[in-house]
């Protein structure tokens, strides 16, 4: 797992052909928007979260974010314990995000 600044996270993700963005916030938090292309997996729905994580391709690179970076860091640690090698936590999360945001409803 690596904690990356917004600049590092975006730059690395843009050059990563295996990048997958994961949003681990609650459904209610999605009301402020979601990073385009992100997959929503609520870390607080532990059973579903674990099942969904287990189904992911362990060879991909996962760029994970939440509101401030704590839960996404926890998600990255869980993923590392499950054998994921490439997990990247967004330091500061959505609170510090100044990139593009879209409505979650547009993603479904």
CSV table of N, CA and C in Angstrom, one decimal:
chain,number,residue,atom,x,y,z
A,1,UNK,N,0.8,-1.2,0.0
A,1,UNK,CA,0.0,0.0,0.0
A,1,UNK,C,0.9,1.2,0.0
A,2,UNK,N,0.4,2.2,-0.7
A,2,UNK,CA,1.1,3.5,-0.7
A,2,UNK,C,0.1,4.6,-0.5
A,3,UNK,N,0.5,5.6,0.4
A,3,UNK,CA,-0.3,6.8,0.6
A,3,UNK,C,0.2,7.8,-0.4
A,4,UNK,N,-0.7,8.3,-1.3
A,4,UNK,CA,-0.3,9.2,-2.3
A,4,UNK,C,-1.0,10.6,-2.2
A,5,UNK,N,-0.3,11.7,-2.4
A,5,UNK,CA,-1.0,13.0,-2.5
A,5,UNK,C,-1.9,12.9,-3.7
A,6,UNK,N,-2.8,13.9,-3.8
A,6,UNK,CA,-3.7,14.0,-4.9
A,6,UNK,C,-2.9,14.1,-6.2
A,7,UNK,N,-1.9,14.9,-6.3
A,7,UNK,CA,-1.1,15.0,-7.5
A,7,UNK,C,-0.5,13.6,-7.9
A,8,UNK,N,0.1,13.0,-6.9
A,8,UNK,CA,0.7,11.7,-7.2
A,8,UNK,C,-0.3,10.6,-7.6
A,9,UNK,N,-1.4,10.6,-6.9
A,9,UNK,CA,-2.5,9.6,-7.2
A,9,UNK,C,-3.0,9.8,-8.6
A,10,UNK,N,-3.3,11.0,-9.0
A,10,UNK,CA,-3.9,11.3,-10.3
A,10,UNK,C,-2.9,11.0,-11.4
A,11,UNK,N,-1.6,11.4,-11.2
A,11,UNK,CA,-0.6,11.2,-12.2
A,11,UNK,C,-0.3,9.7,-12.4
A,12,UNK,N,-0.2,9.0,-11.3
A,12,UNK,CA,0.1,7.6,-11.4
A,12,UNK,C,-1.0,6.8,-12.1
A,13,UNK,N,-2.3,7.2,-11.7
A,13,UNK,CA,-3.4,6.5,-12.2
A,13,UNK,C,-3.6,6.8,-13.7
A,14,UNK,N,-3.3,8.0,-14.1
A,14,UNK,CA,-3.4,8.3,-15.6
A,14,UNK,C,-2.5,7.5,-16.4
A,15,UNK,N,-1.4,7.0,-15.9
A,15,UNK,CA,-0.4,6.3,-16.6
A,15,UNK,C,-0.4,4.8,-16.3
A,16,UNK,N,-1.5,4.3,-15.7
A,16,UNK,CA,-1.6,2.9,-15.2
A,16,UNK,C,-2.7,2.3,-16.0
A,17,UNK,N,-2.4,1.4,-16.9
A,17,UNK,CA,-3.4,0.7,-17.8
A,17,UNK,C,-4.2,-0.3,-17.0
A,18,UNK,N,-3.9,-0.6,-15.8
A,18,UNK,CA,-4.6,-1.5,-14.9
A,18,UNK,C,-5.3,-0.8,-13.8
A,19,UNK,N,-5.5,0.5,-13.9
A,19,UNK,CA,-6.1,1.2,-12.8
A,19,UNK,C,-7.6,1.0,-12.6
A,20,UNK,N,-8.0,0.8,-11.4
A,20,UNK,CA,-9.4,0.7,-11.0
A,20,UNK,C,-9.6,1.7,-9.8
A,21,UNK,N,-10.6,2.5,-9.8
A,21,UNK,CA,-10.8,3.5,-8.8
A,21,UNK,C,-11.9,2.9,-7.9
A,22,UNK,N,-11.7,2.9,-6.6
A,22,UNK,CA,-12.6,2.4,-5.6
A,22,UNK,C,-13.0,3.5,-4.6
A,23,UNK,N,-14.3,3.8,-4.4
A,23,UNK,CA,-14.8,4.7,-3.5
A,23,UNK,C,-15.4,3.9,-2.3
A,24,UNK,N,-14.8,4.0,-1.1
A,24,UNK,CA,-15.3,3.2,0.0
A,24,UNK,C,-16.2,4.0,1.0
A,25,UNK,N,-16.7,5.1,0.5
A,25,UNK,CA,-17.6,5.9,1.4
A,25,UNK,C,-19.0,5.3,1.5
A,26,UNK,N,-19.8,5.8,2.4
A,26,UNK,CA,-21.2,5.4,2.5
A,26,UNK,C,-22.0,5.9,1.4
A,27,UNK,N,-23.2,5.3,1.2
A,27,UNK,CA,-24.1,5.8,0.1
A,27,UNK,C,-24.5,7.2,0.4
A,28,UNK,N,-24.7,7.6,1.6
A,28,UNK,CA,-25.1,9.0,1.9
A,28,UNK,C,-24.0,10.0,1.4
A,29,UNK,N,-22.8,9.6,1.6
A,29,UNK,CA,-21.6,10.5,1.3
A,29,UNK,C,-21.5,10.6,-0.2
A,30,UNK,N,-22.1,9.7,-1.0
A,30,UNK,CA,-22.1,9.8,-2.5
A,30,UNK,C,-22.9,11.0,-3.0
A,31,UNK,N,-23.7,11.6,-2.1
A,31,UNK,CA,-24.6,12.7,-2.6
A,31,UNK,C,-23.8,13.9,-3.0
A,32,UNK,N,-22.5,14.0,-2.5
A,32,UNK,CA,-21.7,15.2,-3.0
A,32,UNK,C,-21.0,14.9,-4.3
A,33,UNK,N,-21.1,13.6,-4.8
A,33,UNK,CA,-20.5,13.2,-6.0
A,33,UNK,C,-19.5,12.2,-5.9
A,34,UNK,N,-19.0,11.7,-7.0
A,34,UNK,CA,-18.1,10.6,-7.1
A,34,UNK,C,-17.1,10.9,-8.2
A,35,UNK,N,-15.9,10.4,-8.0
A,35,UNK,CA,-14.9,10.5,-9.1
A,35,UNK,C,-15.3,9.7,-10.3
A,36,UNK,N,-15.3,10.3,-11.5
A,36,UNK,CA,-15.8,9.5,-12.6
A,36,UNK,C,-15.1,8.2,-12.8
A,37,UNK,N,-15.9,7.1,-13.0
A,37,UNK,CA,-15.3,5.8,-13.2
A,37,UNK,C,-15.1,5.0,-12.0
A,38,UNK,N,-15.4,5.6,-10.8
A,38,UNK,CA,-15.1,4.9,-9.5
A,38,UNK,C,-16.2,3.8,-9.3
A,39,UNK,N,-15.8,2.8,-8.6
A,39,UNK,CA,-16.7,1.7,-8.2
A,39,UNK,C,-17.0,1.9,-6.7
A,40,UNK,N,-18.2,2.0,-6.3
A,40,UNK,CA,-18.6,2.2,-4.9
A,40,UNK,C,-18.7,0.9,-4.2
A,41,UNK,N,-17.9,0.8,-3.1
A,41,UNK,CA,-17.9,-0.4,-2.2
A,41,UNK,C,-17.9,0.2,-0.8
A,42,UNK,N,-19.0,0.2,-0.1
A,42,UNK,CA,-19.1,0.8,1.2
A,42,UNK,C,-18.4,0.0,2.3
A,43,UNK,N,-17.3,0.5,2.8
A,43,UNK,CA,-16.5,-0.3,3.8
A,43,UNK,C,-17.3,-0.6,5.0
A,44,UNK,N,-18.3,0.2,5.4
A,44,UNK,CA,-19.1,0.0,6.6
A,44,UNK,C,-20.1,-1.2,6.4
A,45,UNK,N,-20.3,-1.7,5.2
A,45,UNK,CA,-21.1,-2.9,5.0
A,45,UNK,C,-20.2,-4.0,4.8
A,46,UNK,N,-19.6,-4.4,6.0
A,46,UNK,CA,-18.4,-5.3,6.1
A,46,UNK,C,-18.6,-6.6,5.3
A,47,UNK,N,-19.7,-7.3,5.4
A,47,UNK,CA,-19.8,-8.6,4.7
A,47,UNK,C,-19.8,-8.4,3.2
A,48,UNK,N,-20.6,-7.4,2.7
A,48,UNK,CA,-20.7,-7.2,1.3
A,48,UNK,C,-19.4,-6.6,0.8
A,49,UNK,N,-18.8,-5.8,1.6
A,49,UNK,CA,-17.5,-5.2,1.2
A,49,UNK,C,-16.5,-6.3,1.0
A,50,UNK,N,-16.4,-7.2,1.9
A,50,UNK,CA,-15.4,-8.3,1.9
A,50,UNK,C,-15.7,-9.2,0.7
A,51,UNK,N,-16.9,-9.5,0.4
A,51,UNK,CA,-17.3,-10.4,-0.7
A,51,UNK,C,-16.9,-9.7,-2.0
A,52,UNK,N,-17.2,-8.4,-2.1
A,52,UNK,CA,-16.9,-7.6,-3.3
A,52,UNK,C,-15.4,-7.5,-3.6
A,53,UNK,N,-14.7,-7.3,-2.5
A,53,UNK,CA,-13.2,-7.2,-2.6
A,53,UNK,C,-12.6,-8.5,-3.1
A,54,UNK,N,-13.1,-9.6,-2.5
A,54,UNK,CA,-12.6,-10.9,-2.8
A,54,UNK,C,-12.8,-11.2,-4.3
A,55,UNK,N,-13.9,-10.6,-4.9
A,55,UNK,CA,-14.2,-10.9,-6.3
A,55,UNK,C,-13.3,-10.1,-7.3
A,56,UNK,N,-12.6,-9.1,-6.8
A,56,UNK,CA,-11.8,-8.3,-7.7
A,56,UNK,C,-10.5,-9.0,-8.1
A,57,UNK,N,-10.0,-8.5,-9.3
A,57,UNK,CA,-8.8,-9.1,-9.9
A,57,UNK,C,-7.6,-8.6,-9.1
A,58,UNK,N,-6.8,-9.5,-8.5
A,58,UNK,CA,-5.7,-9.1,-7.7
A,58,UNK,C,-4.5,-8.6,-8.5
A,59,UNK,N,-4.5,-8.7,-9.8
A,59,UNK,CA,-3.4,-8.2,-10.6
A,59,UNK,C,-3.6,-6.7,-11.0
A,60,UNK,N,-4.8,-6.2,-10.8
A,60,UNK,CA,-5.1,-4.8,-11.1
A,60,UNK,C,-4.5,-3.8,-10.1
A,61,UNK,N,-4.5,-2.6,-10.4
A,61,UNK,CA,-4.0,-1.5,-9.5
A,61,UNK,C,-5.2,-0.8,-8.9
A,62,UNK,N,-5.4,-0.7,-7.6
A,62,UNK,CA,-6.5,-0.1,-7.0
A,62,UNK,C,-6.2,1.3,-6.4
A,63,UNK,N,-6.9,2.3,-6.8
A,63,UNK,CA,-6.8,3.7,-6.3
A,63,UNK,C,-8.0,3.9,-5.5
A,64,UNK,N,-7.8,4.0,-4.2
A,64,UNK,CA,-8.9,3.9,-3.2
A,64,UNK,C,-9.0,5.3,-2.5
A,65,UNK,N,-10.3,5.7,-2.3
A,65,UNK,CA,-10.5,7.0,-1.6
A,65,UNK,C,-11.8,6.9,-0.8
A,66,UNK,N,-11.8,7.8,0.2
A,66,UNK,CA,-13.0,8.0,1.0
A,66,UNK,C,-13.2,9.5,1.3
A,67,UNK,N,-13.7,9.9,2.4
A,67,UNK,CA,-13.9,11.3,2.7
A,67,UNK,C,-12.6,12.0,3.0
A,68,UNK,N,-11.8,11.4,3.9
A,68,UNK,CA,-10.5,12.1,4.3
A,68,UNK,C,-9.3,11.2,4.2
A,69,UNK,N,-9.4,9.9,3.8
A,69,UNK,CA,-8.3,9.1,3.6
A,69,UNK,C,-8.0,8.0,4.7
A,70,UNK,N,-8.9,8.0,5.8
A,70,UNK,CA,-8.7,7.0,6.8
A,70,UNK,C,-9.3,5.7,6.4
A,71,UNK,N,-10.6,5.7,6.0
A,71,UNK,CA,-11.2,4.4,5.6
A,71,UNK,C,-10.6,3.8,4.4
A,72,UNK,N,-10.2,4.7,3.5
A,72,UNK,CA,-9.5,4.1,2.3
A,72,UNK,C,-8.2,3.5,2.6
A,73,UNK,N,-7.5,4.1,3.6
A,73,UNK,CA,-6.2,3.4,4.1
A,73,UNK,C,-6.5,2.1,4.7
A,74,UNK,N,-7.6,2.0,5.4
A,74,UNK,CA,-8.0,0.7,6.0
A,74,UNK,C,-8.3,-0.3,4.9
A,75,UNK,N,-9.1,0.2,3.9
A,75,UNK,CA,-9.4,-0.7,2.8
A,75,UNK,C,-8.2,-1.2,2.1
A,76,UNK,N,-7.2,-0.3,1.9
A,76,UNK,CA,-5.9,-0.8,1.2
A,76,UNK,C,-5.2,-1.8,2.1
A,77,UNK,N,-5.2,-1.6,3.4
A,77,UNK,CA,-4.6,-2.6,4.3
A,77,UNK,C,-5.3,-4.0,4.2
A,78,UNK,N,-6.6,-3.9,4.2
A,78,UNK,CA,-7.4,-5.2,4.1
A,78,UNK,C,-7.1,-5.9,2.8
A,79,UNK,N,-7.0,-5.1,1.7
A,79,UNK,CA,-6.7,-5.6,0.4
A,79,UNK,C,-5.3,-6.2,0.3
A,80,UNK,N,-4.4,-5.6,1.0
A,80,UNK,CA,-3.0,-6.1,1.0
A,80,UNK,C,-3.0,-7.5,1.7
A,81,UNK,N,-3.7,-7.6,2.8
A,81,UNK,CA,-3.8,-8.8,3.6
A,81,UNK,C,-4.4,-9.9,2.7
A,82,UNK,N,-5.3,-9.6,1.8
A,82,UNK,CA,-5.9,-10.5,0.9
A,82,UNK,C,-5.1,-10.9,-0.3
A,83,UNK,N,-3.9,-10.3,-0.5
A,83,UNK,CA,-3.1,-10.6,-1.6
A,83,UNK,C,-3.0,-9.6,-2.7
A,84,UNK,N,-3.7,-8.4,-2.5
A,84,UNK,CA,-3.6,-7.4,-3.6
A,84,UNK,C,-2.2,-6.7,-3.4
A,85,UNK,N,-1.5,-6.6,-4.5
A,85,UNK,CA,-0.2,-6.0,-4.4
A,85,UNK,C,-0.1,-4.5,-4.7
A,86,UNK,N,-1.1,-4.0,-5.5
A,86,UNK,CA,-1.1,-2.6,-5.9
A,86,UNK,C,-2.3,-1.8,-5.4
A,87,UNK,N,-2.2,-1.3,-4.2
A,87,UNK,CA,-3.2,-0.4,-3.7
A,87,UNK,C,-2.7,0.9,-3.3
A,88,UNK,N,-3.4,2.0,-3.6
A,88,UNK,CA,-3.0,3.3,-3.4
A,88,UNK,C,-4.1,4.2,-2.8
A,89,UNK,N,-3.7,4.7,-1.6
A,89,UNK,CA,-4.7,5.5,-0.8
A,89,UNK,C,-4.5,7.0,-1.2
A,90,UNK,N,-5.7,7.6,-1.4
A,90,UNK,CA,-5.7,9.1,-1.6
A,90,UNK,C,-5.6,9.8,-0.3
A,91,UNK,N,-4.5,10.5,0.0
A,91,UNK,CA,-4.4,11.3,1.2
A,91,UNK,C,-5.3,12.5,1.1
A,92,UNK,N,-6.1,12.7,2.1
A,92,UNK,CA,-7.0,13.8,2.2
A,92,UNK,C,-8.4,13.5,1.6
A,93,UNK,N,-8.5,12.4,0.8
A,93,UNK,CA,-9.8,12.0,0.3
A,93,UNK,C,-10.6,13.0,-0.5
A,94,UNK,N,-11.9,12.9,-0.5
A,94,UNK,CA,-12.8,13.8,-1.2
A,94,UNK,C,-12.7,15.2,-0.6
A,95,UNK,N,-12.4,15.3,0.7
A,95,UNK,CA,-12.4,16.6,1.3
A,95,UNK,C,-11.4,17.5,0.6
A,96,UNK,N,-10.3,17.0,0.1
A,96,UNK,CA,-9.2,17.8,-0.6
A,96,UNK,C,-9.2,17.6,-2.1
A,97,UNK,N,-10.1,16.8,-2.6
A,97,UNK,CA,-10.2,16.5,-4.1
A,97,UNK,C,-10.6,17.8,-4.8
A,98,UNK,N,-9.8,18.1,-5.8
A,98,UNK,CA,-10.1,19.3,-6.7
A,98,UNK,C,-10.3,18.9,-8.1
A,99,UNK,N,-10.4,17.6,-8.4
A,99,UNK,CA,-10.6,17.1,-9.7
A,99,UNK,C,-12.0,17.0,-10.1
A,100,UNK,N,-12.3,16.3,-11.2
A,100,UNK,CA,-13.7,16.1,-11.7
A,100,UNK,C,-14.5,15.3,-10.7
A,101,UNK,N,-15.7,15.6,-10.6
A,101,UNK,CA,-16.7,14.9,-9.8
A,101,UNK,C,-18.0,14.8,-10.6
A,102,UNK,N,-18.6,13.6,-10.6
A,102,UNK,CA,-19.9,13.4,-11.2
A,102,UNK,C,-20.9,12.9,-10.3
A,103,UNK,N,-22.2,13.0,-10.7
A,103,UNK,CA,-23.3,12.4,-9.8
A,103,UNK,C,-23.2,10.9,-9.8
A,104,UNK,N,-23.3,10.3,-8.7
A,104,UNK,CA,-23.3,8.9,-8.6
A,104,UNK,C,-24.3,8.2,-9.5
A,105,UNK,N,-25.5,8.9,-9.6
A,105,UNK,CA,-26.6,8.3,-10.4
A,105,UNK,C,-26.2,8.2,-11.9
A,106,UNK,N,-25.3,9.1,-12.3
A,106,UNK,CA,-24.8,9.0,-13.7
A,106,UNK,C,-23.9,7.9,-13.9
A,107,UNK,N,-23.3,7.3,-12.8
A,107,UNK,CA,-22.4,6.2,-12.9
A,107,UNK,C,-23.1,4.8,-13.0
A,108,UNK,N,-24.3,4.8,-12.6
A,108,UNK,CA,-25.0,3.5,-12.5
A,108,UNK,C,-25.5,3.0,-13.9
